[in-house]
Amino acid sequence: MDSQTSQSSQAPRPPHTFQVDLRGLVDLLSHHLYSSPRVYLRELLQNAVDAVTARLAEEPGAPARVRLVAADGRLRVEDSGIGLTEADVHSLLATIGRSSKRAEGLQEARSHFLGQFGIGLLAAFVVAERIRVVSRSARTPDAPPVEWTARDDGSYTVRTLPHEERPEPGTTVHLEARAGAAEWLTPSRVRELARDFGSLLPYDVRVGDEAVTDLPAPWDRPYPSPAARRVALARHCHELFGFTPLDAVELDVPLAGVRGVAYVLPSAVSPAQRGGHRVHLKGMLLTERGEQLLPDWAFFVRCVLDTDSLRPTASRESLYEDETLAAVREALGGRIRSWLTGLAAGDPERLTAFLAVHHLGVKSLARHDREMLRTMLPWLPFETTDGRLSLEEFARRHPVVHFTRTVEEYRQVAPIASAQGVGVVNGGYTYDGELVEALPSVRPGTVVAELDADTVTAHLDGVDAADELALAGFLAAARARLDPLGCDVVLRAFHPLSVPALHLDDRAARHEQARAQAEEEADDLWAGILGSLRGSAPRARLVLNHLNPLIRRIGSLRDPELIGTATESLYGQALLMAQRPLRPADSALLNRAFVGLLEWATHGEPAHREPAEGQAADDE
């Protein structure tokens, strides 16, 4: 008995069937899978178009039409497609997740279908509380019409109808709006959605008596001239995206089954802003936010295209990331790259207008594409000490192309370097430094060198030893005043004469200043840790111009207090000229120097002043 019991316990048990809560599933669809209830109409259109496609695969001469009629919170969608038998209805419509495209005899036409996931009719419950389907099979003409009626609580009924109820093959879907969703079934809304989703469908689709399709697509139509084509595409862009493009780029990739157009934005956008592209799949609008369609560098265009090769995700609102999409992305990027090359070769005026707005996108492309960098060298603008020039023109003028890595460094050295005949490119803007460094790879023989504070100082003329010795006292007092700020004082002779002082530092010096400031503000523990990180980084320098008359007059002062106040004023003015952000200590110094100079100007002697940061108060 124990043996029998053991054998009985090990016997296989019948499998259980999942119980589906249809209301919960509808809530999942409407709040998580689909971005908006509007997709219900796309799913109905899709089912109708797929049914027509299936019938045409078996009967090439069959009618190909879809009709939508909306009134009084109801919608009727009728197609002349393949239709269903009673067995099909039980097997397909009443089974969640099964697609009619899997039915026997339809597999060979599957590549022509829009739907691939069998969600189909279920999506209509997002806006409807009751769905009624009446269908007659074209594959089994003798089979009677069948009616399938379902409610959003998961219940459904199936019955056959007399032949006269539907004499022709095809399917009609009737929807009744659920509470709060009647607006989605109004004639105006249905017309709007049908046009948006179905304007490129290859069949006769109408809402009432009004045609929905608008074929051929604007990029496939013949035009009397290139100018007329540009005008028509510009109008199409304005209707779709709301802007008039700078230009239109043909996107014809037959091997990838892609046809369309890319519209160039008329104003600059951030490289981080992903473009929303309109993607049609076999004529049906799939998404208006096809962000992954183009390479990241092509952020200056918005696309609209039709494809038959890309795979949609389950919601059919975006594209499935696979090798096919990667290949299409590369091919479309190649089309845009060819357009740019063509402008450079044959239409420099349009290229100049384009680069005035979108040079950042082209620079982003040129970072990874040496051929594009070589092509764009005469056109891409850069900020230089010679004005706004291309790298090609700048390299022809200067045997060594100096550049800075930050905008701050450029602002420090540009006026002085220019006066010394040293050409400098501002490499602090996005991509510019990388492109300058890549210059020798596309322009052999070009010498590129980073310009730092040491290089600038080396280009400045030294001062005669006797003159510097005569100013030793002045320089000692000036250095003592700026030492707490982590700044040295250097005497040089340079042009232009109008610049009395120049503030120079580099990234290492700024890092050391930031570390020192953090150490002062930290508690004992962190101050000790930061102190241990103190390095031998070079200090900032205040370079005084010995050729400047003001510096000569200040150098003749003998009062240490007045020398200190004058030095602080020169330091603050040099910081402002370099457009450097001021630290709290720098702001305090500027205020102190300003008040001190006013006191000297009005009274001939300074009022009592607070000691500089880190400096002991004078003995009274």
Short mmCIF file of C-alpha atoms in Angstrom, two decimals, residues 306-549:
data_model
loop_
_atom_site.label_atom_id
_atom_site.label_comp_id
_atom_site.label_asym_id
_atom_site.label_seq_id
_atom_site.Cartn_x
_atom_site.Cartn_y
_atom_site.Cartn_z
CA ASP A 306 9.09 54.60 -43.88
CA THR A 307 10.77 51.23 -43.42
CA ASP A 308 9.94 47.57 -43.81
CA SER A 309 13.03 46.12 -42.16
CA LEU A 310 13.08 47.43 -38.58
CA ARG A 311 11.50 45.59 -35.67
CA PRO A 312 9.10 47.34 -33.27
CA THR A 313 9.01 46.70 -29.55
CA ALA A 314 6.01 45.04 -27.93
CA SER A 315 4.17 48.35 -27.54
CA ARG A 316 4.99 49.23 -31.18
CA GLU A 317 5.93 52.71 -30.03
CA SER A 318 9.71 52.42 -30.43
CA LEU A 319 12.32 50.39 -32.28
CA TYR A 320 13.97 47.17 -31.14
CA GLU A 321 17.70 47.63 -30.72
CA ASP A 322 19.34 44.94 -32.86
CA GLU A 323 21.90 44.53 -35.64
CA THR A 324 19.42 45.69 -38.28
CA LEU A 325 18.77 48.97 -36.48
CA ALA A 326 22.51 49.46 -36.02
CA ALA A 327 23.07 48.96 -39.75
CA VAL A 328 20.25 51.35 -40.64
CA ARG A 329 21.62 53.93 -38.20
CA GLU A 330 25.04 53.72 -39.84
CA ALA A 331 23.56 53.95 -43.34
CA LEU A 332 21.45 57.01 -42.48
CA GLY A 333 24.46 58.64 -40.85
CA GLY A 334 26.35 57.99 -44.09
CA ARG A 335 23.64 59.81 -46.07
CA ILE A 336 23.89 62.88 -43.83
CA ARG A 337 27.68 62.75 -44.03
CA SER A 338 27.49 62.63 -47.86
CA TRP A 339 25.16 65.61 -47.85
CA LEU A 340 27.69 67.63 -45.84
CA THR A 341 30.51 66.60 -48.17
CA GLY A 342 28.40 67.62 -51.15
CA LEU A 343 27.76 71.06 -49.65
CA ALA A 344 31.48 71.54 -49.06
CA ALA A 345 32.24 70.63 -52.66
CA GLY A 346 29.45 72.45 -54.47
CA ASP A 347 27.47 74.85 -52.32
CA PRO A 348 29.75 76.71 -49.87
CA GLU A 349 27.16 79.41 -49.17
CA ARG A 350 24.61 76.91 -47.86
CA LEU A 351 27.36 75.12 -45.93
CA THR A 352 28.42 78.38 -44.29
CA ALA A 353 24.81 79.11 -43.32
CA PHE A 354 24.48 75.60 -41.91
CA LEU A 355 27.72 75.77 -39.91
CA ALA A 356 26.78 79.15 -38.48
CA VAL A 357 24.02 77.27 -36.64
CA HIS A 358 25.20 73.66 -36.31
CA HIS A 359 29.00 73.70 -36.26
CA LEU A 360 28.88 71.79 -32.96
CA GLY A 361 27.26 68.76 -34.59
CA VAL A 362 29.79 68.67 -37.39
CA LYS A 363 32.64 68.99 -34.90
CA SER A 364 31.20 66.06 -32.98
CA LEU A 365 31.21 63.99 -36.18
CA ALA A 366 34.70 65.15 -37.17
CA ARG A 367 36.14 63.87 -33.86
CA HIS A 368 35.58 60.28 -35.00
CA ASP A 369 35.72 60.71 -38.76
CA ARG A 370 39.09 61.91 -40.03
CA GLU A 371 37.80 62.23 -43.60
CA MET A 372 35.04 64.53 -42.39
CA LEU A 373 37.58 66.58 -40.42
CA ARG A 374 39.75 66.90 -43.54
CA THR A 375 36.70 67.97 -45.59
CA MET A 376 35.48 70.47 -43.03
CA LEU A 377 38.86 72.02 -42.13
CA PRO A 378 38.37 75.06 -44.40
CA TRP A 379 34.89 75.66 -42.98
CA LEU A 380 34.63 74.87 -39.27
CA PRO A 381 34.96 78.07 -37.19
CA PHE A 382 37.23 78.33 -34.12
CA GLU A 383 37.91 81.18 -31.71
CA THR A 384 41.53 82.29 -32.15
CA THR A 385 43.77 85.26 -31.38
CA ASP A 386 43.43 86.16 -35.08
CA GLY A 387 39.66 86.26 -34.88
CA ARG A 388 37.12 83.57 -35.78
CA LEU A 389 38.91 81.37 -38.32
CA SER A 390 39.01 77.82 -39.62
CA LEU A 391 41.88 75.63 -38.46
CA GLU A 392 43.10 75.43 -42.06
CA GLU A 393 43.46 79.22 -42.33
CA PHE A 394 44.97 79.51 -38.85
CA ALA A 395 47.56 76.79 -39.54
CA ARG A 396 48.62 78.56 -42.73
CA ARG A 397 49.34 81.73 -40.71
CA HIS A 398 51.22 80.16 -37.81
CA PRO A 399 54.00 77.56 -37.96
CA VAL A 400 52.97 76.31 -34.50
CA VAL A 401 49.31 76.02 -33.59
CA HIS A 402 49.15 76.79 -29.87
CA PHE A 403 45.93 76.02 -28.01
CA THR A 404 44.54 76.15 -24.50
CA ARG A 405 42.40 73.44 -22.96
CA THR A 406 40.05 75.77 -21.09
CA VAL A 407 38.29 79.02 -21.86
CA GLU A 408 39.76 80.54 -18.68
CA GLU A 409 43.32 79.82 -19.82
CA TYR A 410 42.59 81.32 -23.23
CA ARG A 411 41.24 84.52 -21.71
CA GLN A 412 44.35 84.82 -19.55
CA VAL A 413 46.89 84.48 -22.33
CA ALA A 414 45.14 85.58 -25.53
CA PRO A 415 45.79 89.36 -25.35
CA ILE A 416 49.45 88.97 -24.40
CA ALA A 417 50.15 86.07 -26.75
CA SER A 418 48.62 87.99 -29.64
CA ALA A 419 50.79 91.03 -28.90
CA GLN A 420 53.84 88.76 -28.88
CA GLY A 421 52.89 87.25 -32.25
CA VAL A 422 51.95 83.89 -30.76
CA GLY A 423 48.81 82.44 -32.33
CA VAL A 424 46.45 80.67 -29.93
CA VAL A 425 43.27 78.64 -30.51
CA ASN A 426 40.67 78.48 -27.76
CA GLY A 427 40.30 74.74 -27.20
CA GLY A 428 38.05 75.14 -24.18
CA TYR A 429 34.78 74.82 -26.07
CA THR A 430 33.08 71.48 -26.69
CA TYR A 431 35.15 69.25 -29.04
CA ASP A 432 37.56 72.07 -30.04
CA GLY A 433 40.59 70.86 -28.07
CA GLU A 434 40.22 67.32 -29.46
CA LEU A 435 40.01 68.61 -33.04
CA VAL A 436 43.08 70.82 -32.66
CA GLU A 437 45.06 67.84 -31.35
CA ALA A 438 43.83 65.76 -34.31
CA LEU A 439 45.01 68.40 -36.81
CA PRO A 440 48.39 66.76 -37.62
CA SER A 441 46.63 63.51 -38.59
CA VAL A 442 44.80 65.22 -41.47
CA ARG A 443 47.31 68.01 -42.18
CA PRO A 444 50.78 66.42 -42.13
CA GLY A 445 53.57 68.70 -41.01
CA THR A 446 51.38 70.82 -38.72
CA VAL A 447 52.86 71.37 -35.27
CA VAL A 448 50.38 71.59 -32.38
CA ALA A 449 51.39 72.61 -28.86
CA GLU A 450 49.43 73.28 -25.70
CA LEU A 451 50.00 76.79 -24.35
CA ASP A 452 50.29 77.11 -20.58
CA ALA A 453 51.38 79.81 -18.15
CA ASP A 454 55.06 78.80 -18.33
CA THR A 455 55.07 79.05 -22.11
CA VAL A 456 53.52 82.53 -22.02
CA THR A 457 55.97 83.73 -19.39
CA ALA A 458 58.86 82.39 -21.48
CA HIS A 459 57.69 84.53 -24.42
CA LEU A 460 57.75 87.73 -22.32
CA ASP A 461 60.92 89.82 -22.31
CA GLY A 462 63.02 89.86 -19.19
CA VAL A 463 63.90 93.11 -17.41
CA ASP A 464 67.45 94.45 -17.19
CA ALA A 465 69.13 93.16 -14.03
CA ALA A 466 69.95 96.68 -12.85
CA ASP A 467 66.32 97.76 -13.23
CA GLU A 468 65.04 94.71 -11.37
CA LEU A 469 67.60 95.25 -8.59
CA ALA A 470 66.43 98.86 -8.22
CA LEU A 471 62.89 97.56 -7.72
CA ALA A 472 63.87 94.81 -5.25
CA GLY A 473 62.22 96.54 -2.30
CA PHE A 474 59.01 97.15 -4.18
CA LEU A 475 58.89 93.54 -5.43
CA ALA A 476 59.54 92.16 -1.95
CA ALA A 477 56.65 94.16 -0.49
CA ALA A 478 54.36 93.13 -3.36
CA ARG A 479 55.24 89.45 -2.95
CA ALA A 480 54.66 89.60 0.77
CA ARG A 481 51.18 91.04 0.21
CA LEU A 482 50.10 88.36 -2.32
CA ASP A 483 51.83 85.39 -0.71
CA PRO A 484 48.80 84.55 1.50
CA LEU A 485 46.74 84.28 -1.69
CA GLY A 486 49.10 81.72 -3.20
CA CYS A 487 50.38 84.12 -5.85
CA ASP A 488 53.94 85.14 -6.81
CA VAL A 489 54.94 88.48 -8.37
CA VAL A 490 57.14 88.56 -11.50
CA LEU A 491 58.49 91.55 -13.43
CA ARG A 492 58.58 91.37 -17.22
CA ALA A 493 58.42 93.70 -20.24
CA PHE A 494 55.69 92.97 -22.78
CA HIS A 495 53.13 94.42 -25.14
CA PRO A 496 50.58 95.87 -25.25
CA LEU A 497 51.80 98.72 -23.04
CA SER A 498 48.25 99.40 -21.90
CA VAL A 499 48.17 96.18 -19.83
CA PRO A 500 49.77 96.92 -16.44
CA ALA A 501 49.58 93.38 -15.04
CA LEU A 502 48.75 89.88 -16.17
CA HIS A 503 47.44 87.08 -13.94
CA LEU A 504 48.71 83.66 -15.02
CA ASP A 505 48.07 80.25 -13.53
CA ASP A 506 47.48 76.72 -14.77
CA ARG A 507 45.26 73.84 -13.78
CA ALA A 508 47.78 72.53 -11.24
CA ALA A 509 47.94 75.94 -9.55
CA ARG A 510 44.14 76.23 -9.49
CA HIS A 511 43.89 72.75 -8.03
CA GLU A 512 46.34 73.69 -5.27
CA GLN A 513 44.39 76.88 -4.53
CA ALA A 514 41.15 74.92 -4.26
CA ARG A 515 42.82 72.38 -1.97
CA ALA A 516 44.22 75.10 0.27
CA GLN A 517 40.85 76.84 0.52
CA ALA A 518 39.12 73.58 1.39
CA GLU A 519 41.78 72.90 4.03
CA GLU A 520 41.11 76.26 5.69
CA GLU A 521 37.37 75.62 5.80
CA ALA A 522 37.58 71.97 6.95
CA ASP A 523 37.57 70.57 10.46
CA ASP A 524 40.77 69.24 12.03
CA LEU A 525 40.40 65.74 10.60
CA TRP A 526 39.76 66.83 7.01
CA ALA A 527 42.30 69.63 7.27
CA GLY A 528 44.93 67.03 8.13
CA ILE A 529 43.91 64.83 5.21
CA LEU A 530 43.89 67.75 2.77
CA GLY A 531 47.18 68.98 4.15
CA SER A 532 48.75 65.63 3.37
CA LEU A 533 47.67 66.10 -0.27
CA ARG A 534 49.63 69.34 -0.59
CA GLY A 535 51.76 69.11 -3.70
CA SER A 536 54.55 71.01 -5.32
CA ALA A 537 52.23 72.51 -7.93
CA PRO A 538 53.35 75.86 -9.39
CA ARG A 539 51.77 78.94 -7.88
CA ALA A 540 49.79 81.53 -9.75
CA ARG A 541 51.77 84.55 -10.97
CA LEU A 542 51.03 88.26 -11.20
CA VAL A 543 53.23 89.44 -14.07
CA LEU A 544 53.88 93.20 -13.83
CA ASN A 545 54.57 95.00 -17.10
CA HIS A 546 57.74 97.10 -16.68
CA LEU A 547 56.87 98.99 -19.88
CA ASN A 548 53.62 100.29 -18.44
CA PRO A 549 53.86 103.85 -17.05
#
